[in-house]
Short mmCIF file of C-alpha atoms and ligand atoms in Angstrom, two decimals:
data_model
loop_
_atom_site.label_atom_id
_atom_site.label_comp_id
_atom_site.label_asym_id
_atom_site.label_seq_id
_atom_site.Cartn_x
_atom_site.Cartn_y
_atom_site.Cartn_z
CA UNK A 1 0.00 0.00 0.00
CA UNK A 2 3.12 2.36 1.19
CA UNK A 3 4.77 1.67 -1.58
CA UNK A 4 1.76 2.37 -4.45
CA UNK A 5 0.77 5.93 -2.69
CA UNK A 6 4.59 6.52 -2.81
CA UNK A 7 4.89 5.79 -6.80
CA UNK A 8 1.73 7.65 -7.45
CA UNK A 9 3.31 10.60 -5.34
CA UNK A 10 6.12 11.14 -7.69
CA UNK A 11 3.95 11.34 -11.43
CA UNK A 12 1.53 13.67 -9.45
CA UNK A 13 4.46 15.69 -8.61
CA UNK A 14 5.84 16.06 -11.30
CA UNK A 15 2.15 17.13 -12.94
CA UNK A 16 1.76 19.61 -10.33
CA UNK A 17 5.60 21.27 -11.13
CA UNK A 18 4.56 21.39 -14.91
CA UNK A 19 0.77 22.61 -14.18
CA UNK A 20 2.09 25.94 -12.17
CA UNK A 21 5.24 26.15 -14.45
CA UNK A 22 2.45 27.30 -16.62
CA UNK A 23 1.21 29.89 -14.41
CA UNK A 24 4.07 32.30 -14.45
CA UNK A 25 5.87 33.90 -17.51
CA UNK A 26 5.30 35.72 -20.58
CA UNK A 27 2.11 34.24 -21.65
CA UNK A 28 0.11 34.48 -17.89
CA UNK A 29 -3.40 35.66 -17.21
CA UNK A 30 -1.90 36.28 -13.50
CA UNK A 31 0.72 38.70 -15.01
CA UNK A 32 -2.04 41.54 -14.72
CA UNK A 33 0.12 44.14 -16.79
CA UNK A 34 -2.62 46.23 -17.15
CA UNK A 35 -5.58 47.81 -16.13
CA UNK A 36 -7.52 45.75 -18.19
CA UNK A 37 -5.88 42.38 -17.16
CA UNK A 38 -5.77 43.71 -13.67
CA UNK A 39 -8.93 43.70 -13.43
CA UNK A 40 -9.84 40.47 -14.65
CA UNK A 41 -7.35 38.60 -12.41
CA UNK A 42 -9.20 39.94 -9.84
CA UNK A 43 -12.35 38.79 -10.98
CA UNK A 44 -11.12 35.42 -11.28
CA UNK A 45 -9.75 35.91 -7.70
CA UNK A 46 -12.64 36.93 -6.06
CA UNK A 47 -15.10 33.66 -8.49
CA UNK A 48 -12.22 31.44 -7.41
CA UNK A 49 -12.47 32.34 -3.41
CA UNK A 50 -16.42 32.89 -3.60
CA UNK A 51 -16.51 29.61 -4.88
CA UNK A 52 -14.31 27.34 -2.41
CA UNK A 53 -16.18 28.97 0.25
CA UNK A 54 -19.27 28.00 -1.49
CA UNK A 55 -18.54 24.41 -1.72
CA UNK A 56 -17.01 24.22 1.42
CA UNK A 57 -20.29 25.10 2.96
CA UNK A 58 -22.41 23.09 0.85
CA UNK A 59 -19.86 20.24 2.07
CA UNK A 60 -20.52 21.61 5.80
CA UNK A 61 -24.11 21.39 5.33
CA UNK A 62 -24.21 17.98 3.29
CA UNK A 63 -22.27 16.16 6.39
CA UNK A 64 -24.34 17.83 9.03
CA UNK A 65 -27.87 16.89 7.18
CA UNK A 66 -26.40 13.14 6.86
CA UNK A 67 -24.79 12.66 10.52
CA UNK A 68 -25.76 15.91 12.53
CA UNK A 69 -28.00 16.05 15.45
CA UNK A 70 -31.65 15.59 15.21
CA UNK A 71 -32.63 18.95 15.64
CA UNK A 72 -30.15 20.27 12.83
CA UNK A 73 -31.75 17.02 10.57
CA UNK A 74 -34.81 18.11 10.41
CA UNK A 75 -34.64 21.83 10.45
CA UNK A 76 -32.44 21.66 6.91
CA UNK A 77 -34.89 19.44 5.78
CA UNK A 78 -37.67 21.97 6.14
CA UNK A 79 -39.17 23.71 2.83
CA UNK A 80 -37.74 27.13 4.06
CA UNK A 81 -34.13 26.23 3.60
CA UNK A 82 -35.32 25.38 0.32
CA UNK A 83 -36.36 28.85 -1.14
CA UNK A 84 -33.39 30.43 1.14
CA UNK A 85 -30.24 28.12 0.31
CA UNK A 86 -31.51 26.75 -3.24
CA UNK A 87 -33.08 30.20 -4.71
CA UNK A 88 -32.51 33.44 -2.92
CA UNK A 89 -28.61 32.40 -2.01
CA UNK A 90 -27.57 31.36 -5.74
CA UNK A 91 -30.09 34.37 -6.83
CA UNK A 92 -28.52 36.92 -5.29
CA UNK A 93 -24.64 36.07 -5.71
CA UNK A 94 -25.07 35.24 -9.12
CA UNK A 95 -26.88 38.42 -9.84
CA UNK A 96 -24.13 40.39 -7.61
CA UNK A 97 -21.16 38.50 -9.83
CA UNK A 98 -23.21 39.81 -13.35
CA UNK A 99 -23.12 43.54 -12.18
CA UNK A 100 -19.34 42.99 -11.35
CA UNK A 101 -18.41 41.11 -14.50
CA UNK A 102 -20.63 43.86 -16.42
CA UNK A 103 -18.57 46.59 -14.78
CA UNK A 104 -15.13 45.10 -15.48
CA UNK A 105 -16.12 44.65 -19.18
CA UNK A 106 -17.34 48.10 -19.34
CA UNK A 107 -13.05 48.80 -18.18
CA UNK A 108 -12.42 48.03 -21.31
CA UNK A 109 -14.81 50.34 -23.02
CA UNK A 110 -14.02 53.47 -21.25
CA UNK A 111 -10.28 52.40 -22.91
CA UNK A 112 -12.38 52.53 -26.10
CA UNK A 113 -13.56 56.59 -25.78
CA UNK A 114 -9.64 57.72 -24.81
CA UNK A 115 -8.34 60.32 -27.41
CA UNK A 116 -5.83 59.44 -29.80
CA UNK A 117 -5.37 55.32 -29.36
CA UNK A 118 -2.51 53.80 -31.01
CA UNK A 119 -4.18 51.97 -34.11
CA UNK A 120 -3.43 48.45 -35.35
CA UNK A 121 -5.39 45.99 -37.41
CA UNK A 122 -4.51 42.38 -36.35
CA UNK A 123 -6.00 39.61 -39.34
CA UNK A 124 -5.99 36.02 -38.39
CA UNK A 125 -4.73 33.83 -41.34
CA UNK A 126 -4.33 30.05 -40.84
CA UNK A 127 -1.45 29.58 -39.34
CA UNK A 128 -0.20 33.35 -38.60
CA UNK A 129 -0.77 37.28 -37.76
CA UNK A 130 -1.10 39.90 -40.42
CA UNK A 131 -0.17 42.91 -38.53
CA UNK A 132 -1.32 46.39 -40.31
CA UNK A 133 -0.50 49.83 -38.40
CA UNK A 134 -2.10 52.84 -39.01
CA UNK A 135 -0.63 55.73 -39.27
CA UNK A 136 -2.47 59.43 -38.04
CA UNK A 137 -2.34 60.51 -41.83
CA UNK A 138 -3.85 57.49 -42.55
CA UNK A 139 -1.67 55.69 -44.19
CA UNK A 140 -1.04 51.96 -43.44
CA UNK A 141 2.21 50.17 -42.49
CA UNK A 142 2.33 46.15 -42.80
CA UNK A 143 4.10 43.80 -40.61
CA UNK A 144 3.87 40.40 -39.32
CA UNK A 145 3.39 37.75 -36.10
CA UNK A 146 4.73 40.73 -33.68
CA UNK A 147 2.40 43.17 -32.20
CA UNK A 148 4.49 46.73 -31.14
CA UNK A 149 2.56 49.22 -28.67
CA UNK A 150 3.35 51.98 -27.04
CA UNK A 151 3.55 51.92 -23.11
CA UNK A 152 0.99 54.08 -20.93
CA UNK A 153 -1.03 54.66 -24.11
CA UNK A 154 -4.35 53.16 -24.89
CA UNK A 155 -4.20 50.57 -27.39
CA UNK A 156 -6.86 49.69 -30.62
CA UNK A 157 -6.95 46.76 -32.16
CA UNK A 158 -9.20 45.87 -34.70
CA UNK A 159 -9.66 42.14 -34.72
CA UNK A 160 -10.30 40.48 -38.40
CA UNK A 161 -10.17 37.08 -39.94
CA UNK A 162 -9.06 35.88 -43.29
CA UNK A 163 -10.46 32.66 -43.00
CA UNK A 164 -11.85 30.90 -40.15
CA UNK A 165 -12.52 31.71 -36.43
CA UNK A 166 -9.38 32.64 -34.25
CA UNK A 167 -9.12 34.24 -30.98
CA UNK A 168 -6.70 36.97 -29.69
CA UNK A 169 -5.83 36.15 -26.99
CA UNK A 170 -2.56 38.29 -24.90
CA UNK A 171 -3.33 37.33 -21.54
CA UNK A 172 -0.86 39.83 -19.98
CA UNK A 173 -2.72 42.72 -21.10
CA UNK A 174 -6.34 41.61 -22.09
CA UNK A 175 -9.07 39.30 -22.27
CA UNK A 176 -9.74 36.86 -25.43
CA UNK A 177 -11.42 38.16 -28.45
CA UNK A 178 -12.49 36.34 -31.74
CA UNK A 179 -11.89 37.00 -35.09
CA UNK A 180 -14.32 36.25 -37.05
CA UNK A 181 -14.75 35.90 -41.02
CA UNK A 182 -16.99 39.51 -42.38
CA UNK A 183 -17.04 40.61 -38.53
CA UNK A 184 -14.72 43.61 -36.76
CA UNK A 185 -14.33 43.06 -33.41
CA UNK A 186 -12.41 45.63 -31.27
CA UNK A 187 -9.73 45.34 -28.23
CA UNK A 188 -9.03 48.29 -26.14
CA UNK A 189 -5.87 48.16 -22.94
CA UNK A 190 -2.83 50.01 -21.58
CA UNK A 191 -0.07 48.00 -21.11
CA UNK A 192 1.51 49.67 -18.15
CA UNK A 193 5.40 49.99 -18.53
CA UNK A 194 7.44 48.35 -21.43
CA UNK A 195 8.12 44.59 -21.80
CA UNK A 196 7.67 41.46 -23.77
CA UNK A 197 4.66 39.64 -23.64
CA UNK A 198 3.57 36.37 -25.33
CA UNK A 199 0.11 36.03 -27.36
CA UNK A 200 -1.51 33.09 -28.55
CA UNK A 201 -4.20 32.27 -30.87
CA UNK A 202 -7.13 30.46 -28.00
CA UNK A 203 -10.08 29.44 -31.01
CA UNK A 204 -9.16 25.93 -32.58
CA UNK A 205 -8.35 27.16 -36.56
CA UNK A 206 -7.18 24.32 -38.17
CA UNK A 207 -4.11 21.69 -37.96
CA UNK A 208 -1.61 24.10 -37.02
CA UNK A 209 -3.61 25.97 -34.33
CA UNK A 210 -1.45 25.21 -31.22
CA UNK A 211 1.39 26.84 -33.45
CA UNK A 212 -0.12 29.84 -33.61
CA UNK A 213 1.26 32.72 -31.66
CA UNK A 214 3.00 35.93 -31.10
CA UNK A 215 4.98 38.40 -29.16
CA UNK A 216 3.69 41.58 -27.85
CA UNK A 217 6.15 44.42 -27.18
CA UNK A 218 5.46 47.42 -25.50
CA UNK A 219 7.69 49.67 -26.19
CA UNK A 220 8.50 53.74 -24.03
CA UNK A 221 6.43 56.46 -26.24
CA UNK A 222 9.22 57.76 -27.96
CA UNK A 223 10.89 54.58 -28.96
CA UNK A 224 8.07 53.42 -30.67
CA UNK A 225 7.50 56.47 -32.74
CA UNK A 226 11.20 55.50 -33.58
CA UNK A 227 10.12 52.11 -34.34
CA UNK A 228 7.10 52.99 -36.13
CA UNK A 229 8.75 55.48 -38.78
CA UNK A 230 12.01 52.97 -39.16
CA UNK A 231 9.45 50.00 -39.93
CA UNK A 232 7.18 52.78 -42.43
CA UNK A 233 10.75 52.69 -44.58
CA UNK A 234 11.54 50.23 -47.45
CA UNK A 235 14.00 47.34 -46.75
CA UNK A 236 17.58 48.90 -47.11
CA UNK A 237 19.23 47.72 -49.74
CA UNK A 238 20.41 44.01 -49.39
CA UNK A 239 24.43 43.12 -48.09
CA UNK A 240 23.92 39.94 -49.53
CA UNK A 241 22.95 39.92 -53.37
CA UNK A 242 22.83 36.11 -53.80
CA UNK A 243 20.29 35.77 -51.40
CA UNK A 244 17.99 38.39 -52.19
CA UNK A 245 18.72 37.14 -56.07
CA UNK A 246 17.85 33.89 -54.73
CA UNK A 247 14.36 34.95 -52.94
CA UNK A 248 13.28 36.79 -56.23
CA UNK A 249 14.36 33.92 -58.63
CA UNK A 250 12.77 30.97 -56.45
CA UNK A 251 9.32 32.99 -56.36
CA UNK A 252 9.57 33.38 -52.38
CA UNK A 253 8.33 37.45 -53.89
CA UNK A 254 4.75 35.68 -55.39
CA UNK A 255 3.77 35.46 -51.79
CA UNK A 256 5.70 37.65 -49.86
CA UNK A 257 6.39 41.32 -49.89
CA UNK A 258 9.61 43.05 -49.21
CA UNK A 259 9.43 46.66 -49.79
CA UNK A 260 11.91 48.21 -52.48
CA UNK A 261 12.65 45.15 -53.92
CA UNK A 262 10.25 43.31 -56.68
CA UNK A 263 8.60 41.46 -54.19
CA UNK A 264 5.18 42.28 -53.82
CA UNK A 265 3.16 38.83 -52.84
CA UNK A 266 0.38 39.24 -50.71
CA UNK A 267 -0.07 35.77 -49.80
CA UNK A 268 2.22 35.08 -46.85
CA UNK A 269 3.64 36.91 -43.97
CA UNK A 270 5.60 41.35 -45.12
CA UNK A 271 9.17 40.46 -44.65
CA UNK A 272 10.16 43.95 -45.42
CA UNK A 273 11.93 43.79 -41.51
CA UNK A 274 12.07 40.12 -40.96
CA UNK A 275 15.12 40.28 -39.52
CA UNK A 276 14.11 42.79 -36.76
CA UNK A 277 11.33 40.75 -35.13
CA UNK A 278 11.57 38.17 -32.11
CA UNK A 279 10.00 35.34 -33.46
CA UNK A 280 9.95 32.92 -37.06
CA UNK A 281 6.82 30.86 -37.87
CA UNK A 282 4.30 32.73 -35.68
CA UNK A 283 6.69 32.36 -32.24
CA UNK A 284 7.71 29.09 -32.98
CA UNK A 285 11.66 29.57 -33.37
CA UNK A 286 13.76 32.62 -32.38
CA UNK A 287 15.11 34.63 -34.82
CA UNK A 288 18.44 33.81 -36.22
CA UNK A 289 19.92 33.00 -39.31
CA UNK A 290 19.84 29.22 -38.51
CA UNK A 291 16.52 29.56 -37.66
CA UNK A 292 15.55 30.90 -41.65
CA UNK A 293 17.62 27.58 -42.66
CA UNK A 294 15.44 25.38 -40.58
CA UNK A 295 12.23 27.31 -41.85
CA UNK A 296 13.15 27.55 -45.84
CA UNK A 297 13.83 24.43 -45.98
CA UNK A 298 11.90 22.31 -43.16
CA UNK A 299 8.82 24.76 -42.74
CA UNK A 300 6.09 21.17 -43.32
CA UNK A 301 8.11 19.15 -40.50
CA UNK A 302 8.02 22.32 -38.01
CA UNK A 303 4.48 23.23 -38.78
CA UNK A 304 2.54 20.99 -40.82
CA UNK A 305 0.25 21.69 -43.46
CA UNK A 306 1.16 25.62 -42.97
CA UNK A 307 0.49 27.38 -46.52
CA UNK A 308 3.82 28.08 -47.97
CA UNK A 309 5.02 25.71 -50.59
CA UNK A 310 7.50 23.35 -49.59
CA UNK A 311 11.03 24.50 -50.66
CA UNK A 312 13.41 21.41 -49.69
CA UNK A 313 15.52 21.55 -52.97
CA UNK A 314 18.19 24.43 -51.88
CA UNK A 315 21.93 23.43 -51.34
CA UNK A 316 23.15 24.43 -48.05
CA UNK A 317 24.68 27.29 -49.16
CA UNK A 318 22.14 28.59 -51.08
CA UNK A 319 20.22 28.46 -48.05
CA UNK A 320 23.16 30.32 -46.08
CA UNK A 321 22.42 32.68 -48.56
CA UNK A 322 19.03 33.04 -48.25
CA UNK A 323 19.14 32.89 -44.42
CA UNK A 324 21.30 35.93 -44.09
CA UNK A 325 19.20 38.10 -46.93
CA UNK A 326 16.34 37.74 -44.73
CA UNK A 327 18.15 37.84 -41.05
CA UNK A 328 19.59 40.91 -43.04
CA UNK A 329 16.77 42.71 -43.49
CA UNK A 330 16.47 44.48 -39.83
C1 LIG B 1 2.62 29.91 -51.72
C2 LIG B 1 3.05 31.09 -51.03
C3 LIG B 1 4.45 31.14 -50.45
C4 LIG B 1 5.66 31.04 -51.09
C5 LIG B 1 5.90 30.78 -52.58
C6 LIG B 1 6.67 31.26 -50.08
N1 LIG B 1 6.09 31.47 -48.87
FE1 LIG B 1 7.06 31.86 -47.14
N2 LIG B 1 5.30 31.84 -46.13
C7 LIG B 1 4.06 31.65 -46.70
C8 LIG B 1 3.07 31.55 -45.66
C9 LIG B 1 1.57 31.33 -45.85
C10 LIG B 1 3.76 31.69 -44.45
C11 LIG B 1 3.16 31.63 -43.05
C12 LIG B 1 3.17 30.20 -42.57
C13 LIG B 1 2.64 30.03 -41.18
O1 LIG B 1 3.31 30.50 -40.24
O2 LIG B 1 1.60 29.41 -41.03
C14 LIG B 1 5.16 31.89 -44.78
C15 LIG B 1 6.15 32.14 -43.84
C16 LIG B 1 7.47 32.46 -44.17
C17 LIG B 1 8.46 32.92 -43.24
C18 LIG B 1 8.24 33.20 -41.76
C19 LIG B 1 7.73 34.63 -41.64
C20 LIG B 1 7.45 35.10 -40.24
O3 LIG B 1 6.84 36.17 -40.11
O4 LIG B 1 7.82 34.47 -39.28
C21 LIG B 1 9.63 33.09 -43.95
C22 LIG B 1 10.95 33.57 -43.40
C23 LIG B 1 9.34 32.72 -45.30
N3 LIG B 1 8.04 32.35 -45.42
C24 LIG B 1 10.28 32.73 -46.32
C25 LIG B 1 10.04 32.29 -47.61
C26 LIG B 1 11.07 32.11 -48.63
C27 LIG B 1 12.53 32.36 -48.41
C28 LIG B 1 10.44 31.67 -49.75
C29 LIG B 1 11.05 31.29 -51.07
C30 LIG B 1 12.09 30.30 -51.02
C31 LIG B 1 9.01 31.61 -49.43
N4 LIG B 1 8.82 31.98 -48.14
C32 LIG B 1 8.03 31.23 -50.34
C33 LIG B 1 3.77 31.56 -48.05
C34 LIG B 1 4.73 31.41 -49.04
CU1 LIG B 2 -6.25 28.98 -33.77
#
């Protein structure tokens, strides 16, 4: 007996470490970066506590109506705790917890009617973001599977899909929200002070779903206005001819769009600054020039299905090649 609690002790363990590993990080709802998030950790906080209580009194009550004295028996037997414990009880909390969870959606909302939000269009494509910034002169700016913000300033993002349903979902800073095909939906936080935050996409899209995220960066005020007018430029011209040579000839430009250059594609992910962003693949691998190799020419095995063509017909150097083009393009 000793000895089977004692090997079921170690598996539950070891569940338990990699359950709360989960709970800390760059992609937690407990992070609470926010005012927005804030506010909805502490909603879960106070449903969580409301309902151990809960059940710990139900628990109370079950044990005493089984095994308590007489007296207790029969009073919680009686029609009156009835109407008190089984309608007016869940009646009123439940009612209490709506007007709360009303009032912390409406947090988001007031976000909505701040002056001069910082503007981004977000489309969910199976398997990856299509970023689109907008600019106060209206013009547009396109990036990819990185979302840039400016600290202490409200944020906008208008939530699309190209396809099916996805969810956007950046637990540091705010709630989930769906994309949906033909439908705008709209986000509105603060992220409080700069930092790097991890997204994810939380509405099952397809095969490649769970390989579906981003990074969020909040950024001071003035370095993103740096940021923003560096990423409005074209790519600069290319160190490394062969490669971009190479990413014109093999029709990589058909899908993809790198500004200044012939490539113009529409398809995939704006590469203009590649090179400049955290992630590859929607935050599967980090960004380095070994990391392009491994994409180019093993993109099916990392993420499969995903809708670029398969390209595992380039030498190794040509792939050098077209690994430090792209890691190039900053
Ligand atoms: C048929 C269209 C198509 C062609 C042709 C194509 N790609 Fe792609 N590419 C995509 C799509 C779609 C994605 C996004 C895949 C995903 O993450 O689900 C992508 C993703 C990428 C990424 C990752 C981008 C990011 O934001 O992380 C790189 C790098 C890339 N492609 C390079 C290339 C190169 C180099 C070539 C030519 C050898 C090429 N692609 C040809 C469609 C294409
Ligand atoms: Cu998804």
């Amino acid at each position: 007996m000793k000895t089977a609690v004692f090997r079921l002790s170690i598996p539950c363990f070891l569940l338990l470490v990699v359950t709360l590993a989960g709970c800390g990080g760059e992609q937690s709802a407990f992070a609470g970066l926010g005012p927005v998030s804030s506010r909805i950790s502490l909603l879960m906080w106070i449903m969580f506590v409301a309902a151990v209580l809960i059940t710990v009194f139900i628990g109370l009550l079950l044990c005493v109506s089984i095994a308590g004295p007489a007296g207790w028996r029969e009073r919680l037997s009686g029609e009156k705790s009835i109407v008190w414990g089984g309608i007016v009880f869940p009646a009123a909390t439940l009612s209490v917890l709506l007007i709360y969870g009303f009032s912390v959606l409406r947090a988001g909302e007031t976000l909505s009617r701040a002056q001069d939000p910082a503007r981004i269009l977000v489309v969910g494509e199976q398997w990856w973001w299509r970023v689109v910034y907008r600019h106060a002169d209206g013009r547009t700016t396109e990036s990819a599977n990185e979302v840039r913000i400016p600290a202490g300033r409200p944020v906008e993002i208008e939530l699309l899909s190209a396809d099916v349903i996805h969810s956007f979902w950046l637990p540091a800073y705010a709630g989930k929200v769906d994309m949906i095909p033909g439908h705008a939906n709209k986000l509105h936080f603060i992220a409080d002070k700069p930092g790097i935050v991890r997204g994810q996409c939380a509405e099952y899209c397809g095969g490649a779903h769970a390989l579906m995220a981003f990074y969020a960066v909040a950024m001071a005020p003035a370095d993103y206005e740096a940021w923003l007018s560096k990423e409005q430029s074209d790519a600069r011209p290319a160190h490394e001819k062969e490669g971009e040579q190479l990413f014109i000839d093999s029709g990589c430009g058909g899908c993809h769009t790198v500004r200044g250059t012939k490539a113009d594609g529409k398809i995939g992910p704006e590469l203009t600054h590649v090179g400049s962003r955290l992630s590859l693949g929607a935050g599967i691998l980090p960004n380095t020039p070994e990391s392009f190799m491994q994409w180019i020419s093993r993109h099916q095995t990392l993420k499969p299905d995903n809708l670029m063509l398969p390209f595992d017909f380039f030498s190794e150097s040509e792939l050098r090649s077209l690994a430090t083009y792209l890691n190039g393009l900053e």
